[in-house]
Amino acid sequence: MKIYCTNESIDNIPEGYDEKLDITNKKDIGFNFWDNYIKLEKEFSKLAIDLLYLSIFVFVCDRTVKRNIQNDGWTRTISLNIPVSDVDFWNSQKNLVTNMLNFLSGDNWDFEFRTKTVFQEELYYSSKKYKELDKRYYDKICMFSGGLDSFIGAIDLLEEITSPILLVSHYGGGKGTKSYQNSIFGAVKNQYKLDEKDHIQSYVVAKNGKEDTTRTRSFMFFSHAIAYASASEKKTQLFIPENGYISLNVPLSGARFGSSSTRTTHPYYMSKLQDLINNMNLDIEIINPYQFKTKGEMMKDCKNSNFLKEHYVNTMSCSHPDNGRFKKEKTSKHCGDCIPCIVRKAAILSAYGKDETEYRHNGLNESEAGILNKNAFLQMLEKHNPNRAIFDIQKSGPLINNLFEFADIYNRSIEELYEIFKEVHVNEIN
């Protein structure tokens, strides 16, 4: 599929394209970056804005091009023509961007770049609202998804650092994620005396989205933070808190290399994104401080354990918190069936011995998804050999460094997961 992407309202596109995608058309894309007014030390890097737009076009295509109609039921071939500020630079990065995104989503991406003629940032900088803002200074940005890991990441940073930290969130069409972000930011704000402006909620949604796998969401999410970091005069650290097990995301079985094996923070993908940032001449360092910790270890080692224990129930780890709306549930909640929910349960039981989170399904026999994931975990636990972990961890992608450390975190995570099946589903594992 060939898609002509634009940031200006145009009626006609060149021949040879299947569709047009307009980032300014609210019928195509919900997008609020230019509505989140913030004045930083300097203007955003033009290349960083290029990256942001590219990531949004990719994300929207990821949500709108169905996988189940492809020949293999999964792999799509998507070619995008994108306006950028520096065609020569992006042509020089085409192989890096293509390889990174192919790895991330499991598709075949291709890009053509043309010269951008409309710059939305010019209107942004000239607005009265922007001019009246006071400058804000950040050299640390933390992704703040509303999940348990990002909550711990923010707590640990705020316990250690007195300088301002910018928390960056993303929410889409559902109402669940945003409400959880609001809840835990409110708690963090009160506990650490933050300013309301220390939290930015970025809204991006594919209005015509019909594909559920959304493998490129992290690329779009991180690109927002990269844009904000590009406006700092000094080296900026970009914290992406994610436990080592989910980061590696080793497939539970040979049948799960596709839909059940995301790579949103995989070390190989993170290294490629860091290479791109470096090539953009941006002084931004990506850091995952929990790469070698299990989720349970993150909870146990949290630098304010009492605060975490008080508020962890207000975090959202579920892959699809809004699915209850089909059953006319008024509020979103954890499903209890998906892989992130199962990993969450194991971590909380490991840390506290009891989980106060409200789940739609408390057991794994209450839905088709729960049964499938239960069987996959049981199969994995039965076959797991700690001595083969160094090979297993490379099934989801290449690992160049720290192989033994990655193998160790994988084995410890398996032990953590085993406990939930032993304690909560004891009859099912025997």
Coordinates of C-alpha atoms in Angstrom, one line a residue:
M1 CA 0.0 0.0 0.0
K2 CA 1.3 3.4 -1.0
I3 CA 0.2 6.4 1.1
Y4 CA 0.8 10.1 0.5
C5 CA 1.3 11.8 3.8
T6 CA 0.8 15.6 4.2
N7 CA 0.7 18.3 6.8
E8 CA -1.4 20.7 4.7
S9 CA -4.9 20.5 3.4
I10 CA -4.8 19.5 -0.2
D11 CA -7.4 17.9 -2.4
N12 CA -5.3 16.2 -5.0
I13 CA -2.3 13.9 -4.7
P14 CA 0.1 12.5 -7.3
E15 CA -0.9 9.4 -9.2
G16 CA 0.2 6.1 -8.0
Y17 CA -0.9 6.4 -4.3
D18 CA -3.7 4.3 -2.7
E19 CA -4.6 6.8 0.0
K20 CA -3.9 10.3 1.4
L21 CA -3.2 10.8 5.1
D22 CA -3.4 14.4 6.4
I23 CA -2.1 15.2 9.9
T24 CA -4.2 18.4 9.9
N25 CA -7.4 16.6 9.1
K26 CA -9.3 15.7 12.3
K27 CA -11.2 13.1 10.4
D28 CA -7.9 11.2 9.8
I29 CA -5.9 11.9 13.0
G30 CA -6.5 13.2 16.4
F31 CA -3.4 15.1 17.4
N32 CA -2.7 17.7 20.1
F33 CA 1.0 18.4 20.1
W34 CA 0.6 22.1 19.1
D35 CA -2.2 22.6 21.7
N36 CA 0.1 21.6 24.6
Y37 CA 1.8 25.0 24.9
I38 CA 5.2 24.9 26.6
K39 CA 8.2 27.3 26.2
L40 CA 11.5 25.6 26.7
E41 CA 15.0 26.9 26.4
K42 CA 15.0 27.0 22.6
E43 CA 12.8 26.0 19.7
F44 CA 12.1 22.4 18.8
S45 CA 14.6 20.9 16.4
K46 CA 13.2 20.8 12.9
L47 CA 14.5 17.2 12.6
A48 CA 12.7 16.3 15.8
I49 CA 9.5 17.6 14.5
D50 CA 10.1 15.6 11.3
L51 CA 10.5 12.5 13.4
L52 CA 7.4 13.3 15.4
Y53 CA 5.3 13.6 12.2
L54 CA 6.9 10.5 10.7
S55 CA 6.1 8.5 13.8
I56 CA 2.5 9.7 13.8
F57 CA 2.0 8.8 10.1
V58 CA 3.5 5.4 10.8
F59 CA 1.4 4.9 13.9
V60 CA -1.8 5.8 12.1
C61 CA -1.0 3.5 9.2
D62 CA -0.2 0.7 11.8
R63 CA -3.7 1.2 13.2
T64 CA -5.6 1.4 9.8
V65 CA -4.0 -1.2 7.6
K66 CA -5.4 -4.6 8.6
R67 CA -3.0 -7.6 9.1
N68 CA -5.6 -10.4 8.7
I69 CA -6.1 -9.6 5.0
Q70 CA -2.4 -10.0 4.2
N71 CA -1.1 -13.1 2.4
D72 CA 0.4 -14.5 5.6
G73 CA -2.2 -13.0 7.9
W74 CA 0.4 -10.6 9.5
T75 CA 3.1 -8.9 7.4
R76 CA 2.1 -5.7 5.6
T77 CA 4.0 -3.7 3.0
I78 CA 3.5 0.0 3.5
S79 CA 5.2 2.8 1.6
L80 CA 4.9 6.4 2.8
N81 CA 5.7 9.6 1.1
I82 CA 6.4 12.1 3.9
P83 CA 7.2 15.9 3.9
V84 CA 10.4 16.7 5.9
S85 CA 12.5 19.8 6.5
D86 CA 15.8 18.1 5.3
V87 CA 15.3 15.6 2.5
D88 CA 19.0 14.8 2.2
F89 CA 19.3 14.0 5.9
W90 CA 16.3 11.7 5.9
N91 CA 17.4 9.9 2.7
S92 CA 20.7 9.2 4.5
Q93 CA 18.7 7.7 7.4
K94 CA 16.3 5.7 5.3
N95 CA 17.9 2.3 5.9
L96 CA 18.2 2.9 9.7
V97 CA 14.6 4.0 10.0
T98 CA 13.3 1.2 7.8
N99 CA 15.2 -1.5 9.6
M100 CA 14.2 -0.1 13.0
L101 CA 10.5 -0.1 12.1
N102 CA 10.5 -3.4 10.3
F103 CA 11.9 -4.9 13.5
L104 CA 9.5 -3.1 15.7
S105 CA 6.3 -4.0 13.9
G106 CA 7.2 -7.0 11.8
D107 CA 6.2 -5.3 8.6
N108 CA 7.9 -4.1 5.4
W109 CA 8.2 -0.3 5.6
D110 CA 9.4 2.0 2.8
F111 CA 9.8 5.8 2.7
E112 CA 10.0 8.5 0.2
F113 CA 10.8 12.0 1.4
R114 CA 9.9 15.4 -0.1
T115 CA 10.5 19.0 0.9
K116 CA 8.1 20.3 3.5
T117 CA 6.4 23.6 2.6
V118 CA 4.2 24.2 5.7
F119 CA 5.7 24.5 9.2
Q120 CA 3.0 24.4 11.9
E121 CA 5.6 25.4 14.5
E122 CA 5.8 28.9 13.0
L123 CA 2.2 29.6 14.0
Y124 CA 2.9 28.0 17.4
Y125 CA 5.8 30.3 18.1
S126 CA 4.0 33.4 16.9
S127 CA 0.9 32.8 19.0
K128 CA 0.2 35.2 21.9
K129 CA -0.3 32.2 24.2
Y130 CA 3.2 30.9 23.5
K131 CA 4.8 34.4 23.8
E132 CA 3.2 34.9 27.2
L133 CA 4.6 31.7 28.7
D134 CA 7.6 31.6 31.1
K135 CA 10.5 29.4 30.1
R136 CA 10.8 26.0 31.7
Y137 CA 14.0 24.1 32.1
Y138 CA 14.2 20.3 32.0
D139 CA 17.2 18.0 31.5
K140 CA 15.3 14.9 32.5
I141 CA 12.2 13.6 30.8
C142 CA 10.3 10.5 32.0
M143 CA 7.7 8.6 30.0
F144 CA 4.6 8.4 32.1
S145 CA 2.1 6.0 30.5
G146 CA -0.1 5.5 33.5
G147 CA 1.3 2.0 34.1
L148 CA 3.0 0.6 37.1
D149 CA 6.5 0.7 35.7
S150 CA 6.4 4.3 34.7
F151 CA 4.8 5.2 38.1
I152 CA 7.8 3.6 39.8
G153 CA 10.2 5.3 37.4
A154 CA 8.7 8.7 38.3
I155 CA 8.8 8.0 42.0
D156 CA 12.4 6.9 42.0
L157 CA 13.5 9.9 39.9
L158 CA 11.6 12.4 42.1
E159 CA 13.0 10.8 45.3
E160 CA 16.6 11.3 44.0
I161 CA 16.5 14.5 41.9
T162 CA 15.5 18.1 43.0
S163 CA 15.6 19.6 39.5
P164 CA 12.3 19.7 37.5
I165 CA 11.4 16.5 35.6
L166 CA 9.0 16.6 32.6
L167 CA 6.5 13.7 32.6
V168 CA 5.2 12.8 29.2
S169 CA 2.1 10.7 28.6
H170 CA 0.1 9.5 25.6
Y171 CA -3.6 8.6 25.5
G172 CA -5.8 7.7 22.6
G173 CA -9.5 7.2 21.9
G174 CA -10.4 5.3 25.0
K175 CA -11.1 7.0 28.3
G176 CA -9.3 4.5 30.6
T177 CA -5.7 5.4 30.1
K178 CA -6.1 9.1 30.6
S179 CA -8.1 8.8 33.8
Y180 CA -5.3 6.6 35.3
Q181 CA -2.7 9.1 34.2
N182 CA -4.6 11.9 35.9
S183 CA -5.0 9.9 39.0
I184 CA -1.4 9.0 39.5
F185 CA -0.1 12.3 38.4
G186 CA -2.4 13.9 41.0
A187 CA -0.8 11.7 43.6
V188 CA 2.8 12.4 42.4
K189 CA 2.0 16.1 42.1
N190 CA 0.9 16.4 45.7
Q191 CA 3.6 14.1 47.1
Y192 CA 6.5 15.9 45.4
K193 CA 5.1 19.4 45.0
L194 CA 5.1 19.4 41.2
D195 CA 3.7 22.0 38.9
E196 CA 0.7 21.1 36.7
K197 CA 2.9 22.0 33.7
D198 CA 5.4 19.3 34.6
H199 CA 3.0 16.8 33.0
I200 CA 2.1 16.8 29.3
Q201 CA -0.5 14.4 28.0
S202 CA -0.1 13.9 24.3
Y203 CA -3.2 12.8 22.4
V204 CA -2.8 10.8 19.2
V205 CA -5.5 8.6 17.7
A206 CA -6.1 7.1 14.3
K207 CA -9.7 8.1 13.7
N208 CA -10.3 5.3 11.3
G209 CA -8.3 2.7 13.2
K210 CA -9.4 -0.9 12.8
E211 CA -6.2 -2.9 13.5
D212 CA -5.6 -3.8 17.2
T213 CA -1.9 -4.8 17.3
T214 CA -0.4 -1.2 17.3
R215 CA 3.2 -2.3 17.4
T216 CA 4.5 1.2 16.6
R217 CA 2.8 3.0 19.4
S218 CA 6.1 3.3 21.4
F219 CA 7.8 5.0 18.4
M220 CA 5.1 7.6 18.3
F221 CA 5.1 8.0 22.1
F222 CA 8.9 8.3 22.4
S223 CA 9.0 10.8 19.5
H224 CA 6.9 13.2 21.5
A225 CA 9.5 13.1 24.3
I226 CA 12.3 13.5 21.8
A227 CA 10.7 16.6 20.4
Y228 CA 10.5 18.2 23.9
A229 CA 14.0 17.1 24.7
S230 CA 15.3 18.7 21.5
A231 CA 14.4 22.1 22.9
S232 CA 16.9 21.8 25.8
E233 CA 20.2 23.6 25.8
K234 CA 21.9 20.8 27.7
K235 CA 22.2 17.1 27.6
T236 CA 18.9 15.5 28.3
Q237 CA 18.2 12.1 29.8
L238 CA 15.1 10.4 28.5
F239 CA 13.9 7.7 31.0
I240 CA 11.8 4.9 29.6
P241 CA 10.9 2.7 32.7
E242 CA 10.2 -0.9 31.7
N243 CA 10.9 -4.1 33.6
G244 CA 13.5 -6.4 31.9
Y245 CA 11.1 -9.2 31.2
I246 CA 8.6 -7.2 29.2
S247 CA 11.4 -5.3 27.5
L248 CA 12.9 -8.6 26.2
N249 CA 9.4 -10.0 25.7
V250 CA 10.5 -13.5 24.7
P251 CA 7.7 -15.4 22.9
L252 CA 5.9 -17.8 25.2
S253 CA 5.8 -20.4 22.5
G254 CA 6.9 -21.0 18.9
A255 CA 3.4 -19.9 17.8
R256 CA 3.8 -16.4 19.4
F257 CA 6.4 -14.6 17.4
G258 CA 3.7 -12.3 15.9
S259 CA 0.7 -10.9 17.7
S260 CA 1.7 -11.8 21.2
S261 CA 5.4 -10.7 21.1
T262 CA 5.8 -6.9 21.1
R263 CA 9.1 -5.2 20.9
T264 CA 8.2 -1.7 22.1
T265 CA 11.2 -1.3 24.4
H266 CA 13.4 -4.2 23.2
P267 CA 17.1 -3.3 23.6
Y268 CA 17.8 -3.7 19.9
Y269 CA 15.1 -1.3 19.0
M270 CA 16.2 1.1 21.7
S271 CA 19.8 1.0 20.3
K272 CA 18.5 1.8 16.8
L273 CA 16.4 4.7 18.1
Q274 CA 19.5 6.0 20.0
D275 CA 21.5 5.8 16.8
L276 CA 18.9 7.9 15.0
I277 CA 18.9 10.5 17.8
N278 CA 22.7 10.7 17.6
N279 CA 22.6 11.1 13.9
M280 CA 20.1 13.9 14.3
N281 CA 22.8 15.6 16.4
L282 CA 20.5 15.7 19.5
D283 CA 22.2 15.5 22.9
I284 CA 19.6 13.0 24.2
E285 CA 20.4 9.8 26.1
I286 CA 17.8 7.0 26.3
I287 CA 17.9 5.2 29.7
N288 CA 15.9 2.2 31.0
P289 CA 17.0 2.0 34.6
Y290 CA 15.1 -1.3 35.1
Q291 CA 16.5 -3.2 32.2
F292 CA 17.9 -5.8 34.6
K293 CA 15.1 -5.9 37.1
T294 CA 11.9 -7.9 37.3
K295 CA 8.7 -6.1 37.8
G296 CA 8.5 -7.4 41.3
E297 CA 12.0 -6.3 42.0
M298 CA 11.1 -2.8 40.8
M299 CA 8.3 -2.7 43.3
K300 CA 10.4 -4.1 46.2
D301 CA 13.2 -1.6 45.5
C302 CA 11.1 1.5 45.0
K303 CA 12.6 4.4 46.8
N304 CA 9.2 5.3 48.4
S305 CA 7.6 2.0 49.0
N306 CA 4.8 3.3 51.2
F307 CA 3.7 5.8 48.6
L308 CA 3.8 3.1 45.9
K309 CA 1.8 0.6 48.0
E310 CA -0.8 3.3 48.6
H311 CA -1.3 4.2 45.0
Y312 CA -0.3 1.2 42.8
V313 CA -4.0 0.2 42.4
N314 CA -4.5 3.4 40.4
T315 CA -2.0 2.4 37.7
M316 CA -3.1 0.8 34.5
S317 CA -1.0 -2.1 33.0
C318 CA -3.7 -3.8 30.9
S319 CA -3.4 -4.1 27.1
H320 CA -7.1 -3.2 26.6
P321 CA -8.6 -1.5 29.6
D322 CA -11.7 -0.2 27.7
N323 CA -12.9 -3.6 26.5
G324 CA -15.5 -3.7 29.3
R325 CA -17.5 -1.0 27.5
F326 CA -18.9 -3.9 25.3
K327 CA -20.4 -5.2 28.6
K328 CA -21.6 -1.7 29.5
E329 CA -19.1 -1.3 32.2
K330 CA -19.0 2.4 33.3
T331 CA -15.3 2.5 34.2
S332 CA -12.2 0.9 32.7
K333 CA -10.4 -1.8 34.5
H334 CA -7.7 -4.5 34.1
C335 CA -8.9 -7.5 32.2
G336 CA -6.7 -9.9 34.2
D337 CA -6.2 -12.1 31.2
C338 CA -3.6 -10.4 29.0
I339 CA 0.2 -10.9 29.4
P340 CA 0.8 -7.5 31.0
C341 CA -2.0 -8.2 33.6
I342 CA -0.5 -11.6 34.4
V343 CA 3.0 -10.2 34.8
R344 CA 1.5 -7.4 37.0
K345 CA -0.2 -10.0 39.2
A346 CA 3.0 -11.9 39.6
A347 CA 5.0 -8.8 40.5
I348 CA 2.5 -7.5 43.1
L349 CA 2.2 -10.9 44.7
S350 CA 6.0 -11.1 44.8
A351 CA 6.3 -7.7 46.4
Y352 CA 3.2 -7.6 48.7
G353 CA 1.8 -11.1 49.0
K354 CA -1.6 -9.8 48.0
D355 CA -3.0 -7.9 45.0
E356 CA -5.7 -5.3 45.6
T357 CA -6.1 -4.5 41.9
E358 CA -9.6 -4.9 40.6
Y359 CA -9.6 -7.3 37.6
R360 CA -12.5 -8.0 35.2
H361 CA -11.5 -11.7 35.4
N362 CA -9.7 -12.9 38.5
G363 CA -8.9 -16.4 37.2
L364 CA -7.6 -17.4 33.8
N365 CA -10.4 -19.8 33.0
E366 CA -13.0 -17.0 32.6
S367 CA -12.4 -16.0 29.0
E368 CA -10.9 -17.4 25.8
A369 CA -7.9 -15.1 26.0
G370 CA -7.3 -16.1 29.6
I371 CA -7.3 -19.8 28.7
L372 CA -5.0 -19.3 25.8
N373 CA -2.5 -17.2 27.8
K374 CA -2.7 -19.6 30.7
N375 CA -1.8 -22.5 28.5
A376 CA 1.0 -20.6 26.8
F377 CA 2.5 -19.7 30.2
L378 CA 2.2 -23.2 31.5
Q379 CA 3.8 -24.6 28.4
M380 CA 6.7 -22.1 28.8
L381 CA 7.1 -22.8 32.5
E382 CA 7.2 -26.6 31.9
K383 CA 9.8 -26.3 29.2
H384 CA 11.9 -23.6 30.8
N385 CA 15.5 -24.5 31.2
P386 CA 17.6 -21.9 33.0
N387 CA 20.7 -23.1 31.3
R388 CA 19.2 -22.3 27.9
A389 CA 18.0 -18.8 28.8
I390 CA 20.9 -17.2 27.0
F391 CA 19.5 -18.7 23.8
D392 CA 15.8 -18.1 24.6
I393 CA 16.3 -14.4 25.1
Q394 CA 17.5 -14.0 21.6
K395 CA 14.3 -15.4 20.1
S396 CA 12.6 -11.9 20.1
G397 CA 15.6 -10.0 18.6
P398 CA 19.4 -9.7 18.5
L399 CA 21.2 -8.8 21.7
I400 CA 24.7 -7.6 21.3
N401 CA 25.8 -6.8 24.9
N402 CA 25.1 -8.0 28.4
L403 CA 23.9 -11.5 27.4
F404 CA 24.4 -13.1 30.8
E405 CA 22.7 -10.2 32.6
F406 CA 19.7 -10.5 30.2
A407 CA 19.6 -14.3 30.7
D408 CA 19.7 -13.7 34.5
I409 CA 16.8 -11.2 34.5
Y410 CA 14.8 -13.6 32.3
N411 CA 15.3 -16.5 34.7
R412 CA 14.4 -14.4 37.7
S413 CA 11.2 -13.2 35.9
I414 CA 10.3 -16.8 35.2
E415 CA 10.6 -17.6 38.9
E416 CA 8.4 -14.7 39.7
L417 CA 5.8 -15.8 37.2
Y418 CA 5.9 -19.4 38.4
E419 CA 4.8 -18.3 41.8
I420 CA 1.5 -16.8 40.5
F421 CA 0.6 -20.0 38.9
K422 CA 1.6 -22.0 41.9
E423 CA -0.3 -19.7 44.3
V424 CA -3.3 -18.6 42.3
H425 CA -3.8 -21.5 39.8
V426 CA -2.2 -24.3 41.8
N427 CA -4.8 -26.8 40.5
E428 CA -4.0 -25.8 36.9
I429 CA -0.3 -26.3 37.0
N430 CA -0.4 -29.8 38.5

